[in-house]
Structures are given as structure tokens and as C-alpha cells.
Amino acid sequence: MQITAGSLTRALFGLGILAFLARPEWFEPALRLLVDQNMPVIYLQGNLLSLLLQHLALVLAATMVAAILAISAAIFVTRPVGSDFLPISRSIVSIGQTFPPVAVLALCVPVLGFGNGPTLVALILYGLLPIFENALTALRTIDPAVLDAARGSGMSEPQKLMRVELPLAMPLIISGIRLSAVISVATATIGSTVAAKTLGEVIVAGLQSYNYAFILQGGVLVAALALLIHDTLMIVEYRVQRLRRPLSE
């Protein structure tokens, strides 16, 4: 396997992140340059690895729910019985992208209280559009000849959907899930303003105390998490793309 400069850079970046999570004190001399002499350098109010894992769990949960809702909606509006609902479905999923997540948090806190609940709702709403549009495009652009062949082989509509349409549409659907998840990684940081346990806690602490070392730590860990999710889903998308080739031939 050929090793590219990009993959080598990402591998080194990943090793650096792992080293920081295991031994943050090793990086204190470099981070000390970003703060005043008497200010703390390493964020110690919470465990960074624990915050990263909680941030990841929140993103994965929101992306999973958003994927189920968006893919189900795309399947429904591409069936004859649901085609009339396409415009309203598009309008509903678009609201999540146009409505600021901060406003969603403000509206959800009185109902759900502080913590992960409001953040989860905001991430789900914000993640619907990319998955829905990709799933819709994938399902509507399948070669009609392939669908005719499926019908001619005696498949029922549910069988055709599960055995032909979804497998052929899956690479583009995964691409939408990847985009949604990466967006959610960044958006989840605002959840710390309503007491959700995310890496935003580190960034907010840095902003409140003008501690640029804290801001850098939180920002770099969020970026690392986004790259991890992006690259993992890229690999999944590539493998699914290879598996679907026999179906389309």
C-alpha cells in the first residue's frame, strides 16, 4: 500500500493526540507560550479523554437518530404513496440547517432541562438535511433498467428496496452521514453552554479566562475527532462502493 504525505501527516497528528491524552504534561512547555506566567496551562477541571469520549458518544447518537429519520423520509417520498410529501419534507429538514443551534438549545432547556438532551435535539435537527438530500438523490438516480430487472425477477416492493435500491444508494447515503457527523462534531461544542459534557467545556473555559492554551487544546481535540469520523466513514464508503459494483453491472 502506497503511503501518501497526507496519510502520513494524519498518522503523526493522531499519534500526537494520543500522546497528549496520555501525557499532557509533555506539552506544557509549548503551551506555556500561550498564557501568562501564573495561569494554568493544562485543562484539569475535567478529564480530557472522558470529555472526548462523551463528545463522541453524543455525536454518534445524534447522527444515528438523524440518519434513521432522514433515510426513512427519503424512502417514503420516493414511493408513489409519498411523492406528494416531497416539498414539505424538504422544508422540514431544511429548518434544522436554517434555525440556529443556539436558539434550539434555548427553546429546549425549559422542556428538557440542562445537560445532553437539548444538545442532542439540536444536533439531530442540524444533521437531517445532508443525509436526506443524499439519500433522496441516490434513490432517485438508480438506473431504471436495474429496477425493471428486479421487478421482472419477481421481487416485491420491500424486497426490491432492501436488496437492490438501498445497497446501490448506500455509498451516497454514507457520504451524507459523514458530512452530517463532521458538522455535528463542531456543533456539539456549543452544548457546553447548557451543561452538556463535551469538549466545548474546555473551549468555553478558555474563552472565559482568556486562556489560549485551553482554547487550543479543545479546538485541536475537536478537529482530531472530526478527522477520525471523516476518515472512518470514508473507508466504509469506499468498501461499500466496491461491494455494490456487482449489483449495478
Short mmCIF file of C-alpha atoms in Angstrom, two decimals:
data_model
loop_
_atom_site.label_atom_id
_atom_site.label_comp_id
_atom_site.label_asym_id
_atom_site.label_seq_id
_atom_site.Cartn_x
_atom_site.Cartn_y
_atom_site.Cartn_z
CA MET A 1 0.00 0.00 0.00
CA GLN A 2 1.36 3.39 -1.01
CA ILE A 3 1.81 5.84 1.85
CA THR A 4 0.92 9.38 0.85
CA ALA A 5 2.09 12.57 2.51
CA GLY A 6 -1.48 13.24 3.64
CA SER A 7 -1.91 9.85 5.31
CA LEU A 8 1.49 10.17 6.98
CA THR A 9 0.61 13.62 8.28
CA ARG A 10 -2.69 12.37 9.67
CA ALA A 11 -0.98 9.40 11.30
CA LEU A 12 1.54 11.68 13.00
CA PHE A 13 -1.26 14.02 14.06
CA GLY A 14 -3.15 11.06 15.54
CA LEU A 15 -0.09 9.88 17.43
CA GLY A 16 0.38 13.39 18.78
CA ILE A 17 -3.22 13.46 20.03
CA LEU A 18 -2.82 10.09 21.72
CA ALA A 19 0.40 11.26 23.36
CA PHE A 20 -1.32 14.43 24.59
CA LEU A 21 -4.23 12.49 26.08
CA ALA A 22 -1.85 10.08 27.80
CA ARG A 23 0.80 12.56 28.93
CA PRO A 24 -0.47 16.16 28.63
CA GLU A 25 2.38 17.39 30.83
CA TRP A 26 4.80 16.66 27.98
CA PHE A 27 3.20 19.50 26.02
CA GLU A 28 3.20 22.03 28.86
CA PRO A 29 6.39 23.86 27.80
CA ALA A 30 4.98 24.57 24.34
CA LEU A 31 1.54 25.56 25.63
CA ARG A 32 3.10 27.79 28.27
CA LEU A 33 3.94 30.25 25.49
CA LEU A 34 0.23 30.94 25.00
CA VAL A 35 -0.64 32.02 28.56
CA ASP A 36 0.53 34.39 31.26
CA GLN A 37 3.03 33.06 33.74
CA ASN A 38 0.59 32.43 36.59
CA MET A 39 -2.20 30.87 34.52
CA PRO A 40 -2.79 27.10 34.32
CA VAL A 41 -1.65 25.51 31.09
CA ILE A 42 -3.27 22.05 31.03
CA TYR A 43 -7.05 21.79 31.49
CA LEU A 44 -7.53 19.87 34.74
CA GLN A 45 -11.15 20.68 35.68
CA GLY A 46 -12.19 17.54 33.79
CA ASN A 47 -10.57 14.52 32.22
CA LEU A 48 -9.85 15.30 28.56
CA LEU A 49 -10.19 11.70 27.41
CA SER A 50 -13.52 11.38 29.20
CA LEU A 51 -14.80 14.60 27.62
CA LEU A 52 -13.66 13.41 24.18
CA LEU A 53 -15.48 10.09 24.58
CA GLN A 54 -18.65 11.79 25.83
CA HIS A 55 -18.45 14.24 22.91
CA LEU A 56 -18.09 11.31 20.50
CA ALA A 57 -20.99 9.39 22.08
CA LEU A 58 -23.27 12.43 21.78
CA VAL A 59 -22.35 12.93 18.11
CA LEU A 60 -22.82 9.24 17.27
CA ALA A 61 -26.21 9.11 19.00
CA ALA A 62 -27.44 12.25 17.21
CA THR A 63 -26.12 11.08 13.84
CA MET A 64 -27.75 7.67 14.23
CA VAL A 65 -31.16 9.18 15.01
CA ALA A 66 -30.81 11.76 12.22
CA ALA A 67 -29.86 9.00 9.76
CA ILE A 68 -32.87 6.87 10.67
CA LEU A 69 -35.27 9.80 10.34
CA ALA A 70 -33.74 11.21 7.15
CA ILE A 71 -33.37 7.89 5.31
CA SER A 72 -36.91 6.87 6.29
CA ALA A 73 -38.24 10.18 4.97
CA ALA A 74 -36.27 9.81 1.72
CA ILE A 75 -37.63 6.30 1.19
CA PHE A 76 -41.18 7.46 1.88
CA VAL A 77 -41.13 10.40 -0.58
CA THR A 78 -39.60 8.25 -3.34
CA ARG A 79 -42.54 5.81 -3.16
CA PRO A 80 -45.70 6.63 -5.16
CA VAL A 81 -47.72 6.97 -1.95
CA GLY A 82 -45.39 9.63 -0.53
CA SER A 83 -44.29 11.59 -3.58
CA ASP A 84 -46.70 14.44 -2.81
CA PHE A 85 -44.95 14.98 0.53
CA LEU A 86 -41.54 15.75 -1.02
CA PRO A 87 -41.83 19.57 -0.85
CA ILE A 88 -42.95 19.62 2.79
CA SER A 89 -40.30 17.03 3.74
CA ARG A 90 -37.60 19.21 2.19
CA SER A 91 -38.91 22.24 4.06
CA ILE A 92 -38.93 20.41 7.39
CA VAL A 93 -35.37 19.07 7.13
CA SER A 94 -34.13 22.46 5.88
CA ILE A 95 -35.40 24.15 9.03
CA GLY A 96 -32.74 22.38 11.07
CA GLN A 97 -29.98 23.96 8.98
CA THR A 98 -31.51 27.44 8.93
CA PHE A 99 -32.55 27.55 12.60
CA PRO A 100 -29.51 28.41 14.77
CA PRO A 101 -28.50 25.59 17.16
CA VAL A 102 -28.19 28.14 19.96
CA ALA A 103 -31.86 29.01 19.51
CA VAL A 104 -32.77 25.30 19.61
CA LEU A 105 -30.88 24.97 22.90
CA ALA A 106 -32.69 27.97 24.34
CA LEU A 107 -36.08 26.53 23.38
CA CYS A 108 -35.30 23.01 24.60
CA VAL A 109 -33.82 23.85 28.01
CA PRO A 110 -37.19 24.79 29.62
CA VAL A 111 -38.62 21.45 28.42
CA LEU A 112 -35.66 19.05 28.72
CA GLY A 113 -33.57 20.83 31.34
CA PHE A 114 -29.83 21.30 31.23
CA GLY A 115 -27.47 18.58 30.02
CA ASN A 116 -27.24 16.43 26.91
CA GLY A 117 -30.93 16.49 25.99
CA PRO A 118 -31.12 19.96 24.36
CA THR A 119 -27.79 19.38 22.60
CA LEU A 120 -28.98 16.05 21.20
CA VAL A 121 -32.11 17.68 19.77
CA ALA A 122 -30.06 20.48 18.17
CA LEU A 123 -27.61 18.02 16.61
CA ILE A 124 -30.40 15.81 15.23
CA LEU A 125 -32.15 18.77 13.61
CA TYR A 126 -28.88 20.13 12.25
CA GLY A 127 -27.86 16.76 10.80
CA LEU A 128 -31.03 15.88 8.88
CA LEU A 129 -30.52 17.85 5.66
CA PRO A 130 -27.26 16.33 4.31
CA ILE A 131 -28.44 12.78 4.91
CA PHE A 132 -31.92 13.38 3.49
CA GLU A 133 -30.68 15.08 0.32
CA ASN A 134 -28.02 12.44 -0.35
CA ALA A 135 -30.45 9.59 0.27
CA LEU A 136 -33.06 11.25 -1.93
CA THR A 137 -30.59 11.79 -4.77
CA ALA A 138 -29.26 8.24 -4.50
CA LEU A 139 -32.70 6.63 -4.58
CA ARG A 140 -33.97 8.78 -7.44
CA THR A 141 -30.96 8.22 -9.71
CA ILE A 142 -30.85 4.42 -9.68
CA ASP A 143 -30.83 3.05 -13.23
CA PRO A 144 -34.46 2.23 -14.17
CA ALA A 145 -33.23 -0.84 -16.04
CA VAL A 146 -31.93 -2.27 -12.77
CA LEU A 147 -35.29 -1.69 -11.10
CA ASP A 148 -37.13 -3.25 -14.04
CA ALA A 149 -34.87 -6.30 -13.80
CA ALA A 150 -35.66 -6.59 -10.09
CA ARG A 151 -39.38 -6.46 -10.78
CA GLY A 152 -39.01 -8.95 -13.60
CA SER A 153 -37.28 -11.39 -11.26
CA GLY A 154 -40.39 -11.43 -9.10
CA MET A 155 -39.22 -9.21 -6.24
CA SER A 156 -41.87 -7.47 -4.16
CA GLU A 157 -41.51 -3.74 -3.46
CA PRO A 158 -39.99 -4.29 0.02
CA GLN A 159 -37.57 -6.88 -1.41
CA LYS A 160 -36.60 -4.52 -4.23
CA LEU A 161 -35.94 -1.76 -1.72
CA MET A 162 -33.84 -3.87 0.65
CA ARG A 163 -31.96 -5.97 -1.91
CA VAL A 164 -31.45 -3.50 -4.76
CA GLU A 165 -32.25 0.15 -4.05
CA LEU A 166 -30.65 0.60 -0.64
CA PRO A 167 -27.45 -1.33 -1.47
CA LEU A 168 -27.00 0.76 -4.63
CA ALA A 169 -27.80 4.00 -2.80
CA MET A 170 -25.68 3.24 0.25
CA PRO A 171 -22.37 4.88 -0.82
CA LEU A 172 -24.05 8.25 -1.37
CA ILE A 173 -26.09 7.82 1.82
CA ILE A 174 -22.90 7.16 3.80
CA SER A 175 -21.40 10.28 2.25
CA GLY A 176 -24.33 12.29 3.65
CA ILE A 177 -23.94 10.64 7.05
CA ARG A 178 -20.23 11.51 7.00
CA LEU A 179 -20.97 15.17 6.28
CA SER A 180 -23.66 15.26 8.97
CA ALA A 181 -21.39 13.67 11.58
CA VAL A 182 -18.50 16.04 10.89
CA ILE A 183 -20.83 19.04 11.18
CA SER A 184 -22.18 17.64 14.45
CA VAL A 185 -18.68 17.29 15.92
CA ALA A 186 -18.16 21.04 15.63
CA THR A 187 -21.74 21.98 16.55
CA ALA A 188 -21.71 19.82 19.70
CA THR A 189 -19.20 22.17 21.33
CA ILE A 190 -21.97 24.71 21.99
CA GLY A 191 -23.68 22.10 24.16
CA SER A 192 -21.36 23.06 26.98
CA THR A 193 -23.31 26.29 27.35
CA VAL A 194 -26.22 24.20 28.67
CA ALA A 195 -24.05 21.87 30.79
CA ALA A 196 -23.63 19.08 28.23
CA LYS A 197 -20.39 17.15 28.68
CA THR A 198 -18.45 17.91 25.51
CA LEU A 199 -15.05 19.27 24.51
CA GLY A 200 -16.74 22.65 24.29
CA GLU A 201 -16.28 22.75 28.08
CA VAL A 202 -12.54 23.24 27.54
CA ILE A 203 -13.05 25.93 24.88
CA VAL A 204 -15.62 27.83 26.96
CA ALA A 205 -13.30 27.73 30.00
CA GLY A 206 -10.54 29.17 27.83
CA LEU A 207 -12.75 31.94 26.48
CA GLN A 208 -13.95 32.90 29.94
CA SER A 209 -10.43 33.14 31.36
CA TYR A 210 -8.64 34.34 28.19
CA ASN A 211 -6.59 31.15 28.35
CA TYR A 212 -5.47 30.43 24.80
CA ALA A 213 -3.86 27.15 25.83
CA PHE A 214 -7.29 25.79 26.87
CA ILE A 215 -8.86 27.03 23.62
CA LEU A 216 -6.13 25.33 21.58
CA GLN A 217 -6.50 22.05 23.48
CA GLY A 218 -10.25 21.95 22.97
CA GLY A 219 -10.05 23.03 19.35
CA VAL A 220 -7.37 20.52 18.40
CA LEU A 221 -9.23 17.65 20.07
CA VAL A 222 -12.45 18.58 18.25
CA ALA A 223 -10.53 18.69 14.96
CA ALA A 224 -8.97 15.30 15.70
CA LEU A 225 -12.38 13.81 16.41
CA ALA A 226 -13.78 15.24 13.17
CA LEU A 227 -10.88 13.77 11.19
CA LEU A 228 -11.32 10.39 12.87
CA ILE A 229 -15.02 10.23 11.98
CA HIS A 230 -14.42 11.56 8.46
CA ASP A 231 -11.67 9.07 7.65
CA THR A 232 -13.51 6.12 9.19
CA LEU A 233 -16.66 6.79 7.16
CA MET A 234 -14.57 7.40 4.04
CA ILE A 235 -13.17 3.89 4.40
CA VAL A 236 -16.66 2.47 4.95
CA GLU A 237 -17.95 4.38 1.92
CA TYR A 238 -15.09 3.09 -0.27
CA ARG A 239 -15.68 -0.52 0.75
CA VAL A 240 -19.43 -0.28 0.22
CA GLN A 241 -18.75 1.29 -3.18
CA ARG A 242 -16.67 -1.74 -4.14
CA LEU A 243 -19.32 -4.17 -2.87
CA ARG A 244 -22.14 -2.51 -4.86
CA ARG A 245 -20.40 -2.82 -8.24
CA PRO A 246 -21.73 -6.34 -8.97
CA LEU A 247 -25.29 -5.11 -8.30
CA SER A 248 -25.06 -2.32 -10.85
CA GLU A 249 -23.45 -4.44 -13.58
#
